[in-house]
Amino acid sequence: MTVAAAAMLAASGCISTSDFEAVQRQVVELQEELANVKRTSAGKEEVQGVNTRIAEQTETLLKSNATLVAKVDEIEKEIQAAQNTTEQSTYRVEQLSQQLAQAQRDLQDLRTQVTALQTPPATATTAPTPAGGTLTVPASAASSADPMQTYQAAYRDYQRGNFDLAIEGFRDFVDTNPKSDMADNAAYWIGESLFSQKKYRDAIEQFDIVVTKYPKSDKVPGALLKKGYSYIALGERAQGIVQLQYVVHEHPKSQEATLARQRLKQLGVDTQ
Amino acid sequence: MRLAIEITAPHLRRAPRGFAFLLLLFLASAAFAQTEVTTTIGANQAAQIIRIVVPFPELAPSAGTATTPIDSGQVRELFFAPLTRDIAYSGVFAIAPPPPGVPITPDLLKRISAQYYLKLNVWIEGEEHVVEGRLIDASGQTQLAKRYRGQAAALTRTAHLLSNELLKALNGRPGVFLTQIAFASNRTGNWEIWLMDWDGANQRRITFHNALSILPSWSPDNERMVYTSFVRGTSEMYIINRRGGGRVSVSSGVALNTSATFSPVSNDIAFVGSVRGNPDIYLIKDDGTNIRRLTSTGSIESTPEWSPNGRQIAFTSGRSGTPQIYMMDAEGTNVQRISYDGNWNDDAVFAPDGERIAYTSRVNGRFQIRVANLITKENHIIAGEGSNEQPTWSPDGQWIAFQSNRSGKWQVYRMRADGSDLLQLTFTSENKEPDWSKKPE
């Protein structure tokens, strides 16, 4: 395990393991030397000397092992902390973008109200609107329903298994809020809802939309993978394989690439 | 560096399910710091309660006289007690006590502001008990009439059937009075799988492995359970029917095989498997074919749980340094973190509406049940004494059963989803890992 740890460190290029390897090499050399000495029937003293050197080198080796193990643990913790920070940031960004959407909506409402104030009713005199007076804003001019509510209602329908309603809701959200930070999510959930309904042809089309319209979205690897799964479910094995290989090629470090490799292996395709 | 996973039964005896359990095996170190903190369970605020009068049954047919003598104590214990428990805990009814010795008339109902009167008759005909229930409203009209026949042993089931009918008639939704809670108990000296009624009655053993058998989980049709047993020395998954028969093993070819749970929509089972000491979430068909690995991080992944639509899986992962709740599509794609409060969140379970999840959350050093809304992202803690873990929802989403060590031993408790109406369900030895059957019956 410790050797594996060292190999992992070496592979990840985090620290050099040349010392470790050198010590290991030395031990092997010393063991060979000892064997030679024994073969040549050298004096007991000489054998004793070699033995001591082996013991010393072994100790050094063990120590360097322990250091490496500690370092692996440390690095693992750092990776996890980084993961945690990323997740917390993502969450915060999501919250902020929702707040921003709310603020934009409030601003829009205010604008509407200001417009209403600036446009005096046809029958009214030029007298200014008294401060604190009641404002009557026509319903048609009011901002449309809260987009987050539309999104949440659609997600609620998805969780309840009302996929048709969910698709309708998410489509509504994407159509009216194409620039929202949640638009890529909504587009993905449309695809996932279609996939859930086994409407694979429609799902493929929708996952393509996710990939082309939101190329920087974190949903892209998932959309690509699901597209591959859809082809396989449709019996279009070759197309599916190509799609899965594409996921591995384009997003090699993603969870989706790991899943694609596994599925390719199941399909008997070499992923190298 | 991590130690290799080596499962032995004595470890598990002390270990909780899920992440804590895996971590124990993973790091060979358990840490459950306990501090004495007194908290209270919030009171239930029921909106519209129907007041109903339920007097002890008349032990004779509604028309005529009884010919065979009947054991009144038995009727009370096996029929009347569970019936009134169901009605009292229905969340829909409150039992109004009538003044003693006064015949129950529409006038009396009005005087004590009761809307209904449940008139009960129990008598014996030949070998069978006959139960008759009439729901009479304040105008004297019969709204519902039901008659059941069966052996004395079926009296309790009859009580639950009648309660379900009452609830369906007046509230439109099915009751959970016939649902069952599976759990693991060590009362025979070994941990085995047991079942009980929703009110804790009728506790019965259904596995006889004489070996560590834990983590039961119901199938969506309430007909089967999947669980983990060490009967052959290593931990393997087994499926058994609700009567304890038809046992089959599901061999996955990987280690651990814990936290297995049936998909609500397909014949897939999600479970925690381990290859080279790294626990991950896997899927396998219930016949042991088509194993698929869904997660592949270097950290511990544990306690998978399906969403009611069968398209999402919630699970616990240590990928950010502490155990947190995540959710992914059933294909392993689209992983999202769900829990952000606290440094230990585990054992997520979806409410039947798919909108809320309950999970175990460490708060001030103790484990508590937390309920989070997936749509609005709001969450709240249901505080109780001791450590409170491993929630499971009733199929109507009104109740949560869980395990708590507040009495000094692990026991199974039940409460409303808001924390009110707390009831201890088990008392003998130690009892853990409750799993509520999946649909109302």
XYZ file of C-alpha atoms in Angstrom:
713
model
C 0.000 0.000 0.000
C 2.786 2.385 0.854
C 4.493 1.540 -2.413
C 1.209 2.288 -4.131
C 1.070 5.566 -2.276
C 4.541 6.452 -3.442
C 3.700 5.446 -6.972
C 0.569 7.575 -6.786
C 2.601 10.554 -5.638
C 5.135 9.987 -8.365
C 2.408 9.642 -10.949
C 0.650 12.767 -9.780
C 3.965 14.588 -9.967
C 3.393 16.139 -6.591
C 6.768 15.216 -5.099
C 9.768 13.329 -6.317
C 10.139 9.763 -5.151
C 13.667 9.369 -6.423
C 15.013 9.141 -2.876
C 12.577 6.435 -2.084
C 13.492 4.497 -5.198
C 17.196 5.031 -4.584
C 16.962 3.587 -1.086
C 14.988 0.679 -2.413
C 17.627 0.095 -5.072
C 20.334 0.248 -2.429
C 18.663 -2.423 -0.332
C 18.465 -4.718 -3.340
C 22.128 -4.052 -4.110
C 23.143 -4.741 -0.521
C 21.189 -7.966 -0.498
C 22.990 -9.039 -3.654
C 26.296 -8.037 -2.087
C 25.488 -10.096 0.996
C 24.711 -13.097 -1.150
C 28.046 -12.638 -2.952
C 29.921 -12.347 0.317
C 28.281 -15.524 1.616
C 29.115 -17.327 -1.615
C 32.745 -16.318 -1.401
C 32.906 -17.507 2.271
C 34.194 -14.207 3.508
C 34.943 -13.534 7.153
C 32.163 -13.253 9.738
C 33.083 -9.677 10.407
C 32.518 -8.711 6.817
C 29.084 -10.394 6.788
C 28.211 -8.621 10.027
C 29.145 -5.295 8.496
C 26.906 -5.845 5.495
C 24.061 -6.917 7.755
C 24.337 -3.720 9.789
C 24.275 -1.644 6.633
C 21.151 -3.461 5.485
C 19.444 -2.782 8.805
C 20.342 0.915 8.596
C 19.123 1.223 5.043
C 15.901 -0.599 5.884
C 15.242 1.856 8.675
C 15.813 4.777 6.335
C 13.442 3.171 3.875
C 10.741 2.763 6.512
C 11.166 6.356 7.644
C 10.866 7.706 4.142
C 7.811 5.517 3.719
C 6.158 7.056 6.767
C 6.910 10.538 5.470
C 5.379 9.685 2.126
C 2.283 8.250 3.760
C 1.859 11.398 5.827
C 2.247 13.456 2.686
C -0.374 11.423 0.826
C -2.816 12.008 3.669
C -2.015 15.692 3.669
C -2.526 16.009 -0.066
C -5.762 14.046 0.108
C -7.042 16.471 2.751
C -6.021 19.406 0.563
C -7.882 17.937 -2.401
C -10.980 17.427 -0.272
C -10.764 20.954 1.116
C -10.513 22.272 -2.443
C -13.525 20.173 -3.431
C -15.426 21.555 -0.456
C -14.510 25.133 -1.394
C -15.642 24.561 -4.978
C -18.963 23.107 -3.844
C -19.539 25.908 -1.341
C -18.725 28.492 -4.036
C -21.074 26.850 -6.532
C -23.812 26.924 -3.931
C -23.090 30.569 -3.109
C -23.068 31.551 -6.784
C -26.413 29.829 -7.226
C -27.830 31.713 -4.263
C -26.398 35.021 -5.497
C -27.723 34.541 -8.988
C -31.149 33.891 -7.545
C -30.880 37.060 -5.489
C -29.749 38.941 -8.574
C -32.732 37.629 -10.517
C -34.961 38.802 -7.687
C -33.319 42.238 -7.682
C -33.723 42.522 -11.447
C -37.356 41.618 -11.085
C -37.849 44.233 -8.363
C -36.159 46.808 -10.564
C -38.457 45.910 -13.453
C -41.462 46.296 -11.155
C -40.211 49.697 -10.012
C -39.721 50.793 -13.610
C -43.251 49.757 -14.403
C -44.505 51.744 -11.443
C -42.470 54.793 -12.428
C -43.868 54.594 -15.949
C -47.338 54.394 -14.476
C -46.601 57.478 -12.396
C -45.230 59.415 -15.333
C -48.242 58.637 -17.484
C -51.188 60.481 -15.961
C -54.625 58.968 -16.497
C -56.437 60.531 -19.462
C -59.153 61.988 -17.272
C -56.816 63.311 -14.615
C -55.735 66.901 -14.295
C -52.075 67.877 -14.233
C -52.093 67.769 -10.454
C -49.148 65.753 -9.207
C -49.801 62.356 -7.650
C -49.801 62.864 -3.910
C -46.891 61.280 -2.118
C -47.812 57.911 -0.665
C -50.849 57.713 -2.915
C -52.097 54.390 -4.133
C -50.601 53.221 -7.367
C -52.679 51.267 -9.795
C -50.553 49.289 -12.140
C -52.389 47.465 -14.909
C -51.984 43.726 -14.720
C -50.699 43.537 -18.270
C -47.812 45.829 -17.477
C -46.831 43.943 -14.334
C -43.838 41.671 -14.594
C -44.629 38.049 -15.360
C -44.578 35.316 -12.746
C -41.465 34.870 -10.638
C -39.073 32.843 -12.837
C -37.681 30.962 -9.838
C -41.213 29.876 -9.015
C -41.625 28.537 -12.531
C -38.319 26.687 -12.188
C -39.175 25.308 -8.766
C -42.640 24.216 -9.865
C -41.095 22.362 -12.806
C -38.508 20.722 -10.560
C -41.265 19.749 -8.127
C -43.150 18.102 -11.009
C -39.968 16.282 -11.997
C -39.446 14.950 -8.464
C -43.050 13.809 -8.345
C -42.611 11.956 -11.614
C -44.932 14.278 -13.570
C -42.443 14.412 -16.419
C -44.777 15.987 -19.003
C -45.561 18.863 -16.654
C -41.891 19.184 -15.747
C -40.886 19.434 -19.432
C -43.565 22.060 -20.013
C -42.432 24.050 -16.968
C -38.727 23.927 -17.771
C -39.446 24.859 -21.432
C -41.470 27.801 -20.202
C -38.569 28.820 -17.964
C -35.954 28.549 -20.734
C -38.148 30.428 -23.216
C -38.814 33.347 -20.881
C -35.404 33.409 -19.151
C -32.923 32.372 -21.834
C -30.111 34.310 -20.162
C -30.712 33.046 -16.636
C -27.933 31.173 -14.858
C -30.411 28.354 -14.420
C -31.267 28.078 -18.137
C -28.674 25.344 -18.747
C -29.990 23.415 -15.751
C -33.547 23.709 -17.037
C -32.425 22.547 -20.488
C -30.679 19.556 -18.925
C -33.763 18.655 -16.846
C -35.898 18.689 -20.005
C -33.511 16.142 -21.507
C -33.436 14.087 -18.314
C -37.263 14.114 -18.125
C -37.475 12.860 -21.723
C -34.830 10.229 -20.905
C -36.906 9.215 -17.857
C -39.900 8.741 -20.146
C -37.731 6.585 -22.431
C -38.319 9.111 -25.240
C -34.722 8.611 -26.285
C -34.930 10.264 -29.710
C -36.321 13.460 -28.176
C -33.832 13.206 -25.320
C -30.892 13.082 -27.767
C -32.195 16.207 -29.483
C -32.546 17.995 -26.145
C -29.102 16.948 -24.856
C -27.690 18.346 -28.119
C -29.352 21.650 -27.273
C -27.684 21.626 -23.844
C -24.272 21.030 -25.434
C -24.588 23.569 -28.261
C -26.446 26.342 -26.436
C -24.548 26.128 -23.153
C -21.105 24.790 -24.093
C -19.601 25.959 -20.802
C -22.282 24.458 -18.586
C -21.336 21.903 -15.947
C -24.202 19.828 -17.315
C -22.408 19.200 -20.632
C -20.588 15.959 -19.679
C -23.831 14.576 -18.224
C -25.768 15.543 -21.346
C -23.165 13.934 -23.607
C -23.152 10.719 -21.590
C -26.938 10.509 -21.487
C -26.949 11.028 -25.239
C -24.707 7.970 -25.560
C -26.937 5.949 -23.223
C -29.960 7.027 -25.295
C -28.399 5.666 -28.510
C -27.593 2.378 -26.774
C -31.145 2.172 -25.425
C -32.394 2.697 -28.998
C -30.233 -0.220 -30.115
C -27.872 2.032 -32.082
C -24.781 0.473 -30.582
C -22.176 1.962 -32.894
C -23.527 5.484 -32.520
C -23.649 4.963 -28.752
C -20.040 3.789 -28.601
C -18.831 6.769 -30.615
C -20.739 9.061 -28.282
C -19.271 7.458 -25.143
C -15.759 7.644 -26.613
C -16.401 11.309 -27.274
C -17.218 11.851 -23.572
C -13.953 10.140 -22.579
C -12.031 12.215 -25.107
C -13.595 15.597 -24.351
C -13.991 15.371 -20.570
C -11.393 12.775 -19.554
C -11.329 13.738 -15.894
C -15.086 13.910 -15.312
C -17.188 11.416 -13.401
C -19.066 10.962 -16.681
C -15.860 9.815 -18.431
C -15.398 7.139 -15.761
C -18.984 6.013 -16.300
C -18.458 6.048 -20.086
C -15.301 3.920 -19.773
C -17.181 1.388 -17.653
C -20.034 1.180 -20.129
C -17.596 0.859 -23.040
C -15.864 -1.968 -21.217
C -19.235 -3.660 -20.727
C -19.844 -3.277 -24.446
C -16.514 -4.967 -25.090
C -14.798 -1.847 -26.403
C -11.212 -1.075 -25.469
C -11.070 2.394 -23.948
C -7.344 2.957 -24.341
C -2.957 5.983 5.154
C -6.168 4.056 5.148
C -6.407 0.584 6.490
C -7.787 -2.140 4.327
C -11.391 -2.955 5.017
C -11.812 -6.068 6.988
C -15.308 -6.848 8.107
C -15.883 -8.828 11.186
C -19.164 -9.194 12.941
C -18.072 -7.735 16.310
C -17.178 -4.439 14.618
C -20.613 -4.134 13.163
C -22.383 -4.804 16.398
C -21.195 -1.472 17.645
C -21.316 0.394 14.404
C -24.160 2.459 13.085
C -25.284 2.131 9.495
C -24.110 4.222 6.645
C -21.231 6.540 6.639
C -20.339 6.209 10.291
C -20.314 2.463 9.903
C -18.160 2.590 6.808
C -15.847 5.137 8.281
C -15.383 2.835 11.229
C -14.234 0.133 8.916
C -12.353 2.583 6.781
C -10.323 4.372 9.394
C -10.743 1.863 12.195
C -11.731 4.691 14.502
C -15.191 5.530 15.758
C -16.085 8.855 17.253
C -19.485 9.507 18.723
C -19.030 12.265 21.220
C -22.088 12.499 23.407
C -23.026 15.530 25.422
C -26.061 16.003 27.593
C -28.305 18.595 26.015
C -31.965 18.845 26.819
C -34.236 19.829 23.972
C -37.931 19.662 23.424
C -40.090 18.274 20.683
C -42.378 20.903 19.186
C -46.111 20.533 19.606
C -48.250 19.468 16.695
C -50.552 22.076 15.283
C -53.270 20.150 13.543
C -55.406 22.394 11.377
C -58.823 20.863 11.189
C -59.540 18.114 13.654
C -62.715 16.080 13.426
C -64.127 15.274 16.854
C -65.415 11.730 17.062
C -66.982 9.674 19.859
C -65.710 6.077 20.017
C -67.281 4.132 22.891
C -66.232 0.592 23.749
C -68.087 -1.850 21.444
C -71.324 -3.415 22.397
C -70.528 -7.148 22.673
C -73.624 -8.264 20.801
C -75.027 -7.978 17.264
C -76.551 -4.580 16.464
C -79.883 -6.409 16.080
C -80.533 -9.296 18.444
C -78.643 -10.740 21.376
C -75.307 -12.521 21.709
C -75.504 -16.291 21.832
C -71.806 -17.133 22.445
C -69.969 -15.528 25.386
C -67.099 -13.236 24.324
C -63.918 -12.220 26.167
C -64.248 -8.488 26.752
C -60.572 -8.109 27.789
C -59.471 -9.705 24.540
C -61.678 -7.372 22.500
C -60.222 -4.425 24.385
C -56.609 -5.495 23.928
C -56.702 -6.826 20.365
C -59.338 -4.574 18.835
C -60.392 -1.507 20.787
C -56.918 -0.405 21.942
C -55.283 -0.437 18.477
C -58.403 1.119 16.925
C -58.446 4.074 19.302
C -54.643 4.444 18.983
C -55.008 4.673 15.190
C -57.851 7.179 15.427
C -56.058 9.289 18.025
C -52.829 9.379 15.981
C -54.521 9.825 12.603
C -53.925 13.563 12.642
C -57.495 13.863 11.365
C -59.564 12.845 14.390
C -59.677 13.726 18.051
C -61.556 11.330 20.288
C -64.216 13.202 22.264
C -65.129 11.554 25.559
C -68.899 11.225 26.033
C -70.386 11.657 29.510
C -70.681 8.193 31.089
C -74.003 6.377 31.163
C -75.741 8.719 28.715
C -77.074 7.220 25.469
C -75.335 8.676 22.446
C -77.816 10.701 20.417
C -77.442 13.447 17.810
C -78.297 15.926 20.570
C -75.506 14.650 22.782
C -73.012 14.849 19.878
C -73.967 18.499 19.353
C -73.675 19.212 23.063
C -70.100 17.891 23.241
C -69.300 19.393 19.793
C -68.539 16.059 18.203
C -69.181 15.623 14.496
C -69.247 11.826 14.433
C -69.993 8.759 16.484
C -68.374 5.410 15.698
C -70.839 2.742 16.820
C -69.123 -0.599 17.280
C -70.523 -4.083 17.724
C -68.369 -7.172 18.281
C -69.779 -10.664 18.738
C -69.027 -14.294 17.990
C -70.784 -16.279 15.285
C -69.710 -19.916 15.167
C -65.893 -19.897 15.203
C -65.542 -16.324 14.047
C -65.526 -12.903 15.569
C -67.755 -10.432 13.766
C -66.928 -6.718 13.915
C -69.372 -4.101 12.780
C -68.544 -0.406 12.603
C -71.002 2.386 11.775
C -69.961 5.974 11.356
C -72.921 8.157 12.306
C -72.906 11.914 11.813
C -74.442 14.577 14.070
C -77.730 14.417 12.162
C -78.053 10.703 12.891
C -77.211 9.608 9.317
C -74.986 6.558 8.798
C -72.046 7.684 6.645
C -70.139 4.423 6.554
C -70.935 0.859 7.581
C -68.401 -1.972 7.572
C -68.572 -5.576 8.742
C -65.580 -7.905 9.155
C -65.348 -11.594 10.105
C -62.313 -13.521 11.272
C -60.479 -15.416 13.993
C -59.683 -13.655 17.258
C -56.094 -13.297 15.999
C -57.347 -11.116 13.131
C -59.000 -8.582 15.449
C -56.030 -6.202 15.385
C -55.844 -6.276 11.605
C -59.585 -5.588 11.574
C -59.046 -2.550 13.811
C -56.428 -1.154 11.386
C -58.644 -1.914 8.359
C -61.537 -0.049 9.941
C -59.295 2.914 10.842
C -58.038 3.052 7.247
C -61.647 3.074 5.999
C -62.575 5.905 8.373
C -59.647 7.995 7.225
C -60.330 7.314 3.564
C -64.013 8.205 3.987
C -63.459 11.477 5.831
C -60.088 12.652 4.589
C -59.778 11.130 1.133
C -56.259 9.815 1.678
C -55.334 6.262 2.637
C -54.225 5.604 6.191
C -50.946 3.980 7.133
C -52.429 1.859 9.904
C -51.621 -1.401 8.141
C -48.058 -0.437 7.232
C -45.117 -2.255 8.762
C -41.733 -1.147 10.034
C -38.771 -3.466 9.500
C -35.800 -3.141 11.849
C -32.781 -5.003 13.214
C -32.914 -6.298 16.776
C -30.404 -8.187 18.931
C -32.994 -9.494 21.388
C -32.258 -13.125 20.513
C -28.518 -12.681 21.023
C -27.855 -12.076 17.336
C -28.880 -9.146 15.213
C -31.787 -10.354 13.084
C -34.463 -8.686 10.965
C -37.786 -8.048 12.708
C -41.118 -6.501 11.721
C -43.678 -4.551 13.696
C -46.980 -2.799 13.060
C -46.914 0.976 12.690
C -47.813 1.396 16.383
C -45.053 -0.938 17.601
C -47.417 -3.862 18.192
C -46.987 -7.398 16.870
C -43.160 -7.473 16.851
C -41.990 -10.626 15.119
C -38.734 -12.027 13.854
C -38.443 -12.887 10.167
C -34.797 -13.970 9.776
C -33.270 -16.948 11.572
C -29.656 -16.749 10.451
C -28.158 -16.830 13.933
C -25.657 -14.481 12.378
C -25.432 -10.735 12.060
C -28.321 -9.637 9.813
C -28.921 -5.917 9.440
C -30.128 -2.994 7.285
C -33.542 -4.148 6.055
C -35.166 -2.215 3.217
C -38.639 -2.747 1.728
C -39.503 -3.273 -1.923
C -41.933 -0.733 -3.430
C -44.783 -3.279 -3.394
C -44.237 -4.105 0.317
C -43.796 -7.777 -0.615
C -40.034 -8.186 -0.171
C -37.109 -6.869 1.811
C -33.423 -6.699 0.974
C -30.891 -6.778 3.804
C -27.267 -7.583 4.633
C -26.284 -10.762 6.473
C -23.030 -12.402 7.524
C -24.583 -15.875 7.504
C -21.857 -17.157 5.185
C -19.069 -15.318 6.974
C -18.845 -12.270 4.721
C -21.415 -9.545 4.227
C -23.828 -10.378 1.424
C -27.209 -9.128 0.253
C -30.309 -11.269 0.697
C -33.901 -10.820 -0.412
C -36.688 -12.303 1.692
C -40.476 -12.026 1.463
C -42.474 -10.286 4.160
C -43.426 -13.554 5.807
C -39.782 -14.565 6.118
C -39.772 -17.116 3.294
C -38.305 -17.330 -0.198
C -34.846 -16.186 0.768
C -32.384 -15.645 -2.087
C -28.910 -14.168 -2.038
C -27.863 -11.485 -4.491
C -24.173 -12.013 -5.109
C -22.508 -8.910 -6.415
C -18.921 -10.120 -6.577
C -17.743 -7.074 -4.628
C -17.246 -6.582 -0.879
C -19.468 -4.830 1.712
C -22.945 -5.200 0.107
C -24.580 -2.861 2.603
C -27.415 -0.299 2.541
C -29.166 -2.144 -0.287
C -32.419 -0.564 -1.455
C -34.911 -1.422 -4.218
C -35.640 1.005 -7.037
C -39.258 2.200 -6.894
C -39.620 1.808 -10.675
C -37.370 -1.034 -11.858
C -35.769 -4.243 -10.623
C -32.524 -2.452 -9.778
C -31.049 -2.482 -6.287
C -28.719 0.334 -5.215
C -26.108 -0.651 -2.627
C -22.682 0.138 -1.215
C -19.995 -2.091 -2.646
C -16.285 -2.016 -2.194
C -13.365 -2.969 -4.388
C -9.876 -2.662 -2.928
C -11.246 -1.046 0.208
C -13.018 1.900 -1.370
C -16.786 2.006 -0.772
C -18.830 3.230 -3.738
C -22.444 3.225 -4.891
C -23.379 0.358 -7.201
C -26.518 -0.846 -8.959
C -27.401 -4.483 -9.553
C -30.525 -6.269 -10.816
C -32.432 -8.146 -8.117
C -31.384 -11.415 -9.796
C -27.724 -10.534 -9.273
C -26.967 -9.589 -12.885
C -25.834 -6.368 -14.579
C -23.752 -4.769 -11.827
C -22.922 -1.112 -12.498
C -20.664 1.189 -10.504
C -22.094 4.713 -10.216
C -19.470 6.567 -8.179
C -15.710 6.342 -8.436
C -14.011 8.801 -6.142
C -11.240 7.957 -3.699
C -13.490 8.910 -0.813
C -16.232 6.954 0.949
C -19.629 6.876 -0.767
C -22.456 5.330 1.223
C -26.188 5.010 2.019
C -27.826 5.305 -1.413
C -31.544 6.090 -1.390
C -33.859 6.341 -4.418
C -36.108 9.302 -5.095
C -39.778 8.285 -5.398
C -39.704 8.781 -9.186
C -36.802 6.338 -9.383
C -34.669 8.797 -11.338
C -32.434 10.223 -8.608
C -30.243 8.659 -5.957
C -29.282 10.524 -2.794
C -26.110 9.352 -1.080
C -23.432 10.358 1.397
C -19.947 11.215 0.212
C -16.769 12.284 1.947
C -15.359 13.901 -1.201
C -15.312 17.357 0.395
C -13.587 16.181 3.581
C -16.682 15.623 5.708
C -19.691 13.361 5.066
C -22.299 15.328 3.112
C -25.486 14.515 1.214
C -25.290 14.471 -2.588
C -27.757 13.585 -5.305
C -27.167 12.118 -8.755
C -29.204 10.836 -11.686
C -29.862 7.097 -11.622
C -27.051 6.730 -14.201
C -24.476 8.317 -11.880
C -24.434 11.598 -13.831
C -25.247 15.129 -12.710
C -23.923 14.947 -9.145
C -25.085 17.836 -6.922
C -24.330 18.532 -3.299
C -27.454 18.905 -1.164
C -26.277 19.538 2.412
C -24.168 22.516 3.442
C -25.007 22.957 7.125
C -22.824 21.089 9.590
C -19.846 18.799 9.199
C -21.603 15.433 9.281
C -24.718 14.689 7.247
C -25.723 11.128 6.467
C -28.602 8.660 5.809
C -30.738 10.772 3.471
C -34.249 9.481 2.725
C -36.815 10.987 0.366
C -40.316 11.775 1.542
C -42.957 10.150 -0.678
C -43.650 13.551 -2.312
C -40.067 13.629 -3.625
C -39.849 17.192 -2.413
C -38.321 16.753 1.027
C -35.491 14.657 2.369
C -34.784 13.723 5.972
C -31.253 12.932 7.092
C -29.007 12.544 10.086
C -27.146 15.751 10.840
C -24.596 16.473 13.538
C -25.582 19.548 15.535
C -23.503 20.679 18.528
C -21.783 17.321 18.680
C -24.949 15.226 18.598
C -26.833 13.611 15.754
C -30.291 14.968 15.000
C -32.853 14.478 12.262
C -32.880 17.300 9.719
C -35.618 17.799 7.118
C -34.687 19.718 3.973
C -36.865 20.900 1.108
C -35.185 20.147 -2.231
C -37.249 22.750 -4.063
C -36.948 25.741 -1.760
C -33.596 24.613 -0.236
C -34.887 25.393 3.247
C -34.155 23.010 6.090
C -34.854 22.615 9.779
C -33.702 20.389 12.607
C -36.022 18.226 14.647
C -34.203 18.202 17.945
C -34.488 15.427 20.479
C -32.465 14.024 23.339
C -29.524 11.692 22.744
C -28.356 10.764 19.285
C -31.087 10.487 16.671
C -30.292 8.731 13.418
C -31.455 6.866 10.341
C -34.835 8.427 9.594
C -37.436 6.627 7.479
C -40.705 8.154 6.193
C -44.161 6.660 6.480
C -45.704 6.125 3.038
C -48.097 9.049 3.561
C -45.213 11.392 4.400
C -46.790 12.296 7.752
C -44.414 10.362 10.036
C -40.724 9.690 10.504
C -39.395 6.654 12.382
C -35.765 6.745 13.544
C -33.353 5.242 16.022
C -32.320 7.047 19.185
C -30.097 6.188 22.144
C -31.851 8.728 24.410
C -32.853 5.937 26.803
C -29.255 4.708 27.030
C -29.880 1.979 24.479
C -30.682 2.136 20.792
C -34.434 1.994 20.297
C -36.807 2.787 17.445
C -39.094 5.804 17.810
C -41.805 7.379 15.719
C -42.777 11.049 15.424
C -44.694 13.322 13.113
C -42.615 14.962 10.398
C -42.723 18.155 12.499
C -41.339 16.333 15.561
C -44.584 16.122 17.512
C -46.407 13.040 18.846
C -43.206 11.207 19.734
C -43.664 7.538 20.578
C -41.126 4.867 21.539
C -41.882 1.710 19.557
C -39.298 -0.809 20.797
C -38.172 -1.599 24.331
C -36.519 -5.044 24.346
C -32.689 -5.224 24.069
C -31.461 -2.938 21.270
C -33.278 -2.095 18.062
C -32.001 -0.106 15.100
C -32.223 0.712 11.402
C -35.987 1.146 10.969
C -37.343 1.020 7.422
C -41.007 1.851 6.884
C -42.908 -0.151 4.257
C -43.245 1.823 1.062
C -46.996 2.050 0.335
C -50.188 2.371 2.364
C -52.178 -0.873 2.452
